[in-house]
Amino acid sequence: TCGTVIGATAFRKDVSNFIVPLVMDVTRDVAGQQVLIESYSTVANGSSAVSQGVELYAQHTLPFGLGAQVNFTWNDTSTADVTLDGQKVGTSPLVGSAKTQFNASVFYETKRLLLRASYNRRGTVVGGLSSGLNTYTAPYEQVDLNASYELMNGLMLTASVINLTKSQEWQYLGNDTKDRFVGSIYAGRRAYVGIS
């Protein structure tokens, strides 16, 4: 089927509270004595925050089955106070949010065959608080490939390569320098073949 779709959406979400992972030094009563616990991991409460932005979408398919689709999201979040046991321990943007997200796919589709290559890019993602600073996951991008072929009525052969580019996530403390490295996540390139 040939056609074009273009869309735009504006959004605003009011979040009354949210959970913030927290790492900090605390003093606790242990067997009647005050003991300093360093790098104590817990969760705290983020107060009211706003997430607002715009999402743009477009798809075009040519008569012979070749097509492309793209979408882009821009998200602006406010900074909220973070409290633990009723005391303010810092401020944080909405945890898990990224300012930008972009996805693009090129596909070829017939009655029995589907081939798709997808590119995904996510901007910097806000994490929890550690020693008074947010952790941030650096921008991340990867390419995925998917294919399916109908062998006969009711029998489908599928194949996928996830993270063809062998991309890796990098996390830092604060968003002002790469010198405070926290860790990295690497899930590797994964390939799947199946029949359903």
CSV table of N, CA and C in Angstrom, one decimal, residues 41-164:
chain,number,residue,atom,x,y,z
A,41,SER,N,23.1,3.1,49.6
A,41,SER,CA,22.1,3.1,48.5
A,41,SER,C,20.7,3.0,49.0
A,42,THR,N,19.8,3.9,48.5
A,42,THR,CA,18.4,3.8,48.9
A,42,THR,C,17.6,4.5,47.8
A,43,VAL,N,16.4,4.8,48.1
A,43,VAL,CA,15.6,5.6,47.1
A,43,VAL,C,15.0,6.8,47.9
A,44,ALA,N,14.8,7.9,47.2
A,44,ALA,CA,14.2,9.1,47.8
A,44,ALA,C,13.0,9.5,47.0
A,45,ASN,N,12.3,10.5,47.4
A,45,ASN,CA,11.1,11.0,46.7
A,45,ASN,C,11.4,12.3,46.0
A,46,GLY,N,11.1,12.4,44.7
A,46,GLY,CA,11.2,13.6,44.0
A,46,GLY,C,9.8,14.3,44.1
A,47,SER,N,9.8,15.6,44.3
A,47,SER,CA,8.5,16.3,44.4
A,47,SER,C,8.0,16.6,43.0
A,48,SER,N,7.0,17.4,42.9
A,48,SER,CA,6.3,17.7,41.6
A,48,SER,C,7.3,18.1,40.5
A,49,ALA,N,7.0,17.5,39.3
A,49,ALA,CA,7.9,17.8,38.1
A,49,ALA,C,6.9,17.9,36.9
A,50,VAL,N,7.4,18.5,35.9
A,50,VAL,CA,6.7,18.6,34.7
A,50,VAL,C,7.5,18.1,33.5
A,51,SER,N,6.9,17.3,32.7
A,51,SER,CA,7.6,16.8,31.5
A,51,SER,C,6.7,17.3,30.3
A,52,GLN,N,7.3,18.1,29.4
A,52,GLN,CA,6.6,18.6,28.3
A,52,GLN,C,7.4,18.7,27.0
A,53,GLY,N,6.8,18.6,25.9
A,53,GLY,CA,7.6,18.6,24.7
A,53,GLY,C,6.7,18.4,23.4
A,54,VAL,N,7.4,17.9,22.4
A,54,VAL,CA,6.7,17.7,21.1
A,54,VAL,C,7.2,16.4,20.5
A,55,GLU,N,6.4,15.7,19.8
A,55,GLU,CA,6.7,14.5,19.0
A,55,GLU,C,6.3,14.7,17.6
A,56,LEU,N,7.3,14.5,16.7
A,56,LEU,CA,7.0,14.6,15.2
A,56,LEU,C,7.2,13.2,14.6
A,57,TYR,N,6.3,12.9,13.6
A,57,TYR,CA,6.3,11.6,13.0
A,57,TYR,C,6.0,11.7,11.5
A,58,ALA,N,6.7,10.9,10.7
A,58,ALA,CA,6.4,10.8,9.3
A,58,ALA,C,6.7,9.4,8.7
A,59,GLN,N,5.9,9.0,7.8
A,59,GLN,CA,6.1,7.7,7.1
A,59,GLN,C,5.7,7.8,5.7
A,60,HIS,N,6.5,7.3,4.8
A,60,HIS,CA,6.1,7.3,3.4
A,60,HIS,C,6.4,5.9,2.8
A,61,THR,N,5.5,5.3,2.0
A,61,THR,CA,5.7,4.0,1.4
A,61,THR,C,5.4,4.2,-0.1
A,62,LEU,N,6.3,3.7,-0.9
A,62,LEU,CA,6.2,3.7,-2.3
A,62,LEU,C,5.3,2.5,-2.8
A,63,PRO,N,4.8,2.6,-4.0
A,63,PRO,CA,3.8,1.5,-4.5
A,63,PRO,C,4.4,0.1,-4.5
A,64,PHE,N,5.7,0.0,-4.7
A,64,PHE,CA,6.3,-1.4,-4.8
A,64,PHE,C,6.8,-1.9,-3.4
A,65,GLY,N,6.5,-1.2,-2.3
A,65,GLY,CA,6.8,-1.7,-1.0
A,65,GLY,C,8.0,-1.1,-0.2
A,66,LEU,N,8.8,-0.2,-0.9
A,66,LEU,CA,9.9,0.4,-0.2
A,66,LEU,C,9.4,1.6,0.6
A,67,GLY,N,9.8,1.8,1.8
A,67,GLY,CA,9.3,2.9,2.6
A,67,GLY,C,10.3,3.3,3.7
A,68,ALA,N,9.9,4.4,4.3
A,68,ALA,CA,10.8,4.9,5.5
A,68,ALA,C,9.8,5.5,6.5
A,69,GLN,N,10.3,5.5,7.7
A,69,GLN,CA,9.5,6.2,8.8
A,69,GLN,C,10.5,6.8,9.7
A,70,VAL,N,10.2,8.0,10.3
A,70,VAL,CA,11.0,8.7,11.2
A,70,VAL,C,10.1,9.2,12.3
A,71,ASN,N,10.7,9.3,13.5
A,71,ASN,CA,10.0,10.1,14.6
A,71,ASN,C,11.1,10.7,15.5
A,72,PHE,N,10.7,11.8,16.0
A,72,PHE,CA,11.6,12.6,16.8
A,72,PHE,C,10.8,13.1,18.0
A,73,THR,N,11.4,13.0,19.2
A,73,THR,CA,10.7,13.5,20.4
A,73,THR,C,11.7,14.5,21.1
A,74,TRP,N,11.2,15.6,21.4
A,74,TRP,CA,11.9,16.6,22.3
A,74,TRP,C,11.2,16.7,23.6
A,75,ASN,N,11.9,16.5,24.7
A,75,ASN,CA,11.2,16.5,26.0
A,75,ASN,C,12.0,17.4,27.0
A,76,ASP,N,11.3,18.3,27.6
A,76,ASP,CA,11.9,19.2,28.6
A,76,ASP,C,11.3,18.9,29.9
A,77,THR,N,12.1,18.6,30.9
A,77,THR,CA,11.6,18.3,32.2
A,77,THR,C,12.1,19.4,33.2
A,78,SER,N,11.3,19.6,34.2
A,78,SER,CA,11.7,20.6,35.3
A,78,SER,C,12.5,19.9,36.3
A,79,THR,N,13.2,20.7,37.1
A,79,THR,CA,14.0,20.1,38.2
A,79,THR,C,13.1,20.2,39.5
A,80,ALA,N,13.2,19.1,40.3
A,80,ALA,CA,12.3,19.0,41.5
A,80,ALA,C,13.2,18.7,42.7
A,81,ASP,N,12.7,19.1,43.8
A,81,ASP,CA,13.4,18.8,45.1
A,81,ASP,C,13.3,17.3,45.4
A,82,VAL,N,14.4,16.8,46.0
A,82,VAL,CA,14.4,15.4,46.4
A,82,VAL,C,14.5,15.3,47.9
A,83,THR,N,13.6,14.5,48.5
A,83,THR,CA,13.6,14.4,49.9
A,83,THR,C,13.8,13.0,50.4
A,84,LEU,N,14.4,12.8,51.5
A,84,LEU,CA,14.6,11.5,52.2
A,84,LEU,C,14.3,11.7,53.7
A,85,ASP,N,13.3,11.0,54.2
A,85,ASP,CA,12.9,11.1,55.6
A,85,ASP,C,12.5,12.5,55.9
A,86,GLY,N,11.8,13.2,54.9
A,86,GLY,CA,11.3,14.5,55.1
A,86,GLY,C,12.4,15.6,55.0
A,87,GLN,N,13.6,15.3,54.7
A,87,GLN,CA,14.7,16.3,54.6
A,87,GLN,C,15.1,16.4,53.1
A,88,LYS,N,15.3,17.6,52.6
A,88,LYS,CA,15.8,17.8,51.3
A,88,LYS,C,17.3,17.4,51.2
A,89,VAL,N,17.5,16.5,50.2
A,89,VAL,CA,18.9,16.0,50.0
A,89,VAL,C,19.5,16.4,48.6
A,90,GLY,N,18.7,17.1,47.8
A,90,GLY,CA,19.2,17.6,46.5
A,90,GLY,C,18.1,17.9,45.6
A,91,THR,N,18.4,18.1,44.3
A,91,THR,CA,17.4,18.4,43.3
A,91,THR,C,17.7,17.5,42.1
A,92,SER,N,16.7,17.2,41.3
A,92,SER,CA,16.9,16.3,40.2
A,92,SER,C,15.9,16.6,39.1
A,93,PRO,N,16.2,16.5,37.8
A,93,PRO,CA,15.2,16.4,36.8
A,93,PRO,C,14.5,15.1,36.9
A,94,LEU,N,13.5,14.9,36.1
A,94,LEU,CA,12.7,13.6,36.1
A,94,LEU,C,13.6,12.5,35.7
A,95,VAL,N,13.8,11.5,36.6
A,95,VAL,CA,14.7,10.4,36.4
A,95,VAL,C,14.2,9.5,35.3
A,96,GLY,N,15.1,9.1,34.4
A,96,GLY,CA,14.8,8.3,33.3
A,96,GLY,C,14.4,9.1,32.0
A,97,SER,N,14.4,10.4,32.1
A,97,SER,CA,14.1,11.2,31.0
A,97,SER,C,15.3,11.6,30.1
A,98,ALA,N,15.0,11.7,28.8
A,98,ALA,CA,16.1,12.2,27.9
A,98,ALA,C,15.5,13.4,27.2
A,99,LYS,N,16.3,14.3,26.9
A,99,LYS,CA,15.8,15.5,26.2
A,99,LYS,C,15.4,15.2,24.7
A,100,THR,N,16.1,14.3,24.1
A,100,THR,CA,15.8,13.9,22.7
A,100,THR,C,15.8,12.4,22.5
A,101,GLN,N,15.0,12.0,21.5
A,101,GLN,CA,14.9,10.6,21.1
A,101,GLN,C,14.6,10.7,19.6
A,102,PHE,N,15.4,9.9,18.8
A,102,PHE,CA,15.2,9.9,17.3
A,102,PHE,C,15.2,8.4,16.9
A,103,ASN,N,14.2,8.1,16.0
A,103,ASN,CA,14.2,6.7,15.4
A,103,ASN,C,13.9,6.9,13.9
A,104,ALA,N,14.6,6.1,13.1
A,104,ALA,CA,14.4,6.1,11.7
A,104,ALA,C,14.5,4.7,11.2
A,105,SER,N,13.6,4.3,10.3
A,105,SER,CA,13.6,2.9,9.7
A,105,SER,C,13.5,3.0,8.2
A,106,VAL,N,14.1,2.1,7.5
A,106,VAL,CA,13.9,1.9,6.1
A,106,VAL,C,13.4,0.5,5.9
A,107,PHE,N,12.4,0.3,5.2
A,107,PHE,CA,11.8,-1.1,5.1
A,107,PHE,C,11.4,-1.4,3.6
A,108,TYR,N,11.3,-2.7,3.4
A,108,TYR,CA,10.8,-3.2,2.1
A,108,TYR,C,9.8,-4.3,2.5
A,109,GLU,N,8.6,-4.1,2.0
A,109,GLU,CA,7.5,-5.1,2.4
A,109,GLU,C,6.7,-5.5,1.2
A,110,THR,N,6.5,-6.8,1.1
A,110,THR,CA,5.6,-7.4,0.1
A,110,THR,C,4.7,-8.3,0.9
A,111,LYS,N,3.8,-9.0,0.1
A,111,LYS,CA,2.9,-9.9,0.8
A,111,LYS,C,3.5,-10.9,1.7
A,112,ARG,N,4.7,-11.4,1.3
A,112,ARG,CA,5.3,-12.5,2.1
A,112,ARG,C,6.6,-12.1,2.8
A,113,LEU,N,7.2,-11.0,2.4
A,113,LEU,CA,8.6,-10.6,2.8
A,113,LEU,C,8.5,-9.3,3.5
A,114,LEU,N,9.3,-9.1,4.6
A,114,LEU,CA,9.5,-7.8,5.3
A,114,LEU,C,11.0,-7.7,5.7
A,115,LEU,N,11.6,-6.7,5.2
A,115,LEU,CA,13.0,-6.4,5.6
A,115,LEU,C,13.0,-5.0,6.2
A,116,ARG,N,13.7,-4.8,7.3
A,116,ARG,CA,13.7,-3.5,8.0
A,116,ARG,C,15.1,-3.3,8.6
A,117,ALA,N,15.6,-2.1,8.4
A,117,ALA,CA,16.8,-1.6,9.1
A,117,ALA,C,16.4,-0.4,9.9
A,118,SER,N,16.7,-0.4,11.2
A,118,SER,CA,16.3,0.7,12.1
A,118,SER,C,17.5,1.3,12.8
A,119,TYR,N,17.5,2.7,12.9
A,119,TYR,CA,18.5,3.4,13.6
A,119,TYR,C,17.8,4.1,14.8
A,120,ASN,N,18.3,4.0,16.0
A,120,ASN,CA,17.7,4.6,17.2
A,120,ASN,C,18.8,5.4,17.9
A,121,ARG,N,18.5,6.6,18.3
A,121,ARG,CA,19.4,7.5,19.0
A,121,ARG,C,18.6,8.1,20.2
A,122,ARG,N,19.1,8.0,21.4
A,122,ARG,CA,18.6,8.6,22.6
A,122,ARG,C,19.6,9.5,23.1
A,123,GLY,N,19.1,10.7,23.5
A,123,GLY,CA,20.0,11.7,24.1
A,123,GLY,C,20.4,11.3,25.5
A,124,THR,N,21.1,12.2,26.2
A,124,THR,CA,21.5,12.0,27.5
A,124,THR,C,20.3,11.7,28.5
A,125,VAL,N,20.5,10.6,29.3
A,125,VAL,CA,19.4,10.2,30.2
A,125,VAL,C,19.8,10.5,31.6
A,126,VAL,N,18.8,11.1,32.4
A,126,VAL,CA,19.1,11.5,33.8
A,126,VAL,C,18.9,10.2,34.6
A,127,GLY,N,19.8,10.0,35.5
A,127,GLY,CA,19.7,8.9,36.5
A,127,GLY,C,19.5,9.5,37.9
A,128,GLY,N,19.8,8.6,38.9
A,128,GLY,CA,19.6,9.0,40.3
A,128,GLY,C,20.7,10.0,40.8
A,129,LEU,N,20.6,10.3,42.1
A,129,LEU,CA,21.6,11.1,42.7
A,129,LEU,C,22.7,10.3,43.4
A,130,SER,N,23.9,10.7,43.3
A,130,SER,CA,25.0,10.1,44.0
A,130,SER,C,26.0,11.2,44.5
A,131,SER,N,26.2,11.3,45.7
A,131,SER,CA,27.1,12.3,46.3
A,131,SER,C,26.6,13.7,45.9
A,132,GLY,N,25.3,13.9,45.8
A,132,GLY,CA,24.8,15.2,45.5
A,132,GLY,C,24.7,15.5,44.0
A,133,LEU,N,25.2,14.7,43.1
A,133,LEU,CA,25.1,14.9,41.7
A,133,LEU,C,24.3,13.8,41.0
A,134,ASN,N,23.6,14.2,39.9
A,134,ASN,CA,22.9,13.2,39.2
A,134,ASN,C,23.8,12.3,38.4
A,135,THR,N,23.5,11.1,38.2
A,135,THR,CA,24.2,10.2,37.2
A,135,THR,C,23.6,10.5,35.8
A,136,TYR,N,24.4,10.4,34.8
A,136,TYR,CA,23.9,10.6,33.4
A,136,TYR,C,24.4,9.5,32.5
A,137,THR,N,23.5,9.0,31.7
A,137,THR,CA,24.0,8.0,30.7
A,137,THR,C,24.2,8.9,29.4
A,138,ALA,N,25.3,8.8,28.8
A,138,ALA,CA,25.7,9.5,27.6
A,138,ALA,C,24.8,9.2,26.5
A,139,PRO,N,24.6,10.0,25.5
A,139,PRO,CA,23.8,9.7,24.3
A,139,PRO,C,24.2,8.3,23.7
A,140,TYR,N,23.2,7.6,23.3
A,140,TYR,CA,23.4,6.2,22.8
A,140,TYR,C,22.7,6.0,21.5
A,141,GLU,N,23.3,5.3,20.6
A,141,GLU,CA,22.7,5.0,19.3
A,141,GLU,C,23.0,3.5,18.9
A,142,GLN,N,22.1,2.9,18.2
A,142,GLN,CA,22.4,1.6,17.7
A,142,GLN,C,21.5,1.3,16.4
A,143,VAL,N,22.0,0.3,15.7
A,143,VAL,CA,21.3,-0.1,14.5
A,143,VAL,C,20.8,-1.6,14.6
A,144,ASP,N,19.5,-1.8,14.3
A,144,ASP,CA,19.0,-3.2,14.3
A,144,ASP,C,18.5,-3.6,12.9
A,145,LEU,N,18.5,-4.9,12.7
A,145,LEU,CA,18.0,-5.4,11.4
A,145,LEU,C,17.0,-6.5,11.7
A,146,ASN,N,15.9,-6.5,10.9
A,146,ASN,CA,14.8,-7.5,11.1
A,146,ASN,C,14.3,-7.9,9.8
A,147,ALA,N,14.0,-9.2,9.7
A,147,ALA,CA,13.4,-9.8,8.5
A,147,ALA,C,12.4,-10.9,8.8
A,148,SER,N,11.4,-11.0,8.0
A,148,SER,CA,10.5,-12.1,8.1
A,148,SER,C,10.0,-12.5,6.7
A,149,TYR,N,9.8,-13.8,6.6
A,149,TYR,CA,9.3,-14.4,5.3
A,149,TYR,C,8.3,-15.5,5.6
A,150,GLU,N,7.2,-15.4,4.9
A,150,GLU,CA,6.1,-16.3,5.1
A,150,GLU,C,6.4,-17.5,4.2
A,151,LEU,N,6.8,-18.6,4.8
A,151,LEU,CA,7.2,-19.8,4.1
A,151,LEU,C,6.0,-20.5,3.4
A,152,MET,N,4.9,-20.5,4.1
A,152,MET,CA,3.6,-21.0,3.6
A,152,MET,C,2.5,-20.4,4.6
A,153,ASN,N,1.3,-20.5,4.2
A,153,ASN,CA,0.2,-20.0,5.0
A,153,ASN,C,0.3,-20.5,6.4
A,154,GLY,N,0.5,-19.5,7.4
A,154,GLY,CA,0.6,-19.9,8.8
A,154,GLY,C,1.9,-20.2,9.3
A,155,LEU,N,3.0,-20.2,8.4
A,155,LEU,CA,4.3,-20.5,8.9
A,155,LEU,C,5.3,-19.4,8.5
A,156,MET,N,5.9,-18.7,9.5
A,156,MET,CA,6.7,-17.6,9.3
A,156,MET,C,8.1,-17.8,9.8
A,157,LEU,N,9.1,-17.5,9.0
A,157,LEU,CA,10.5,-17.5,9.3
A,157,LEU,C,10.9,-16.1,9.7
A,158,THR,N,11.5,-15.9,10.8
A,158,THR,CA,12.0,-14.6,11.2
A,158,THR,C,13.4,-14.6,11.6
A,159,ALA,N,14.1,-13.4,11.4
A,159,ALA,CA,15.5,-13.3,11.8
A,159,ALA,C,15.7,-11.8,12.3
A,160,SER,N,16.6,-11.6,13.2
A,160,SER,CA,16.9,-10.3,13.7
A,160,SER,C,18.4,-10.2,14.1
A,161,VAL,N,18.9,-9.0,14.0
A,161,VAL,CA,20.2,-8.7,14.5
A,161,VAL,C,20.0,-7.4,15.3
A,162,ILE,N,20.2,-7.5,16.6
A,162,ILE,CA,20.0,-6.4,17.6
A,162,ILE,C,21.4,-5.9,17.9
A,163,ASN,N,21.5,-4.6,17.9
A,163,ASN,CA,22.7,-3.9,18.2
A,163,ASN,C,23.8,-4.3,17.2
A,164,LEU,N,23.5,-4.2,15.9
A,164,LEU,CA,24.5,-4.5,14.9
A,164,LEU,C,25.8,-3.7,15.1
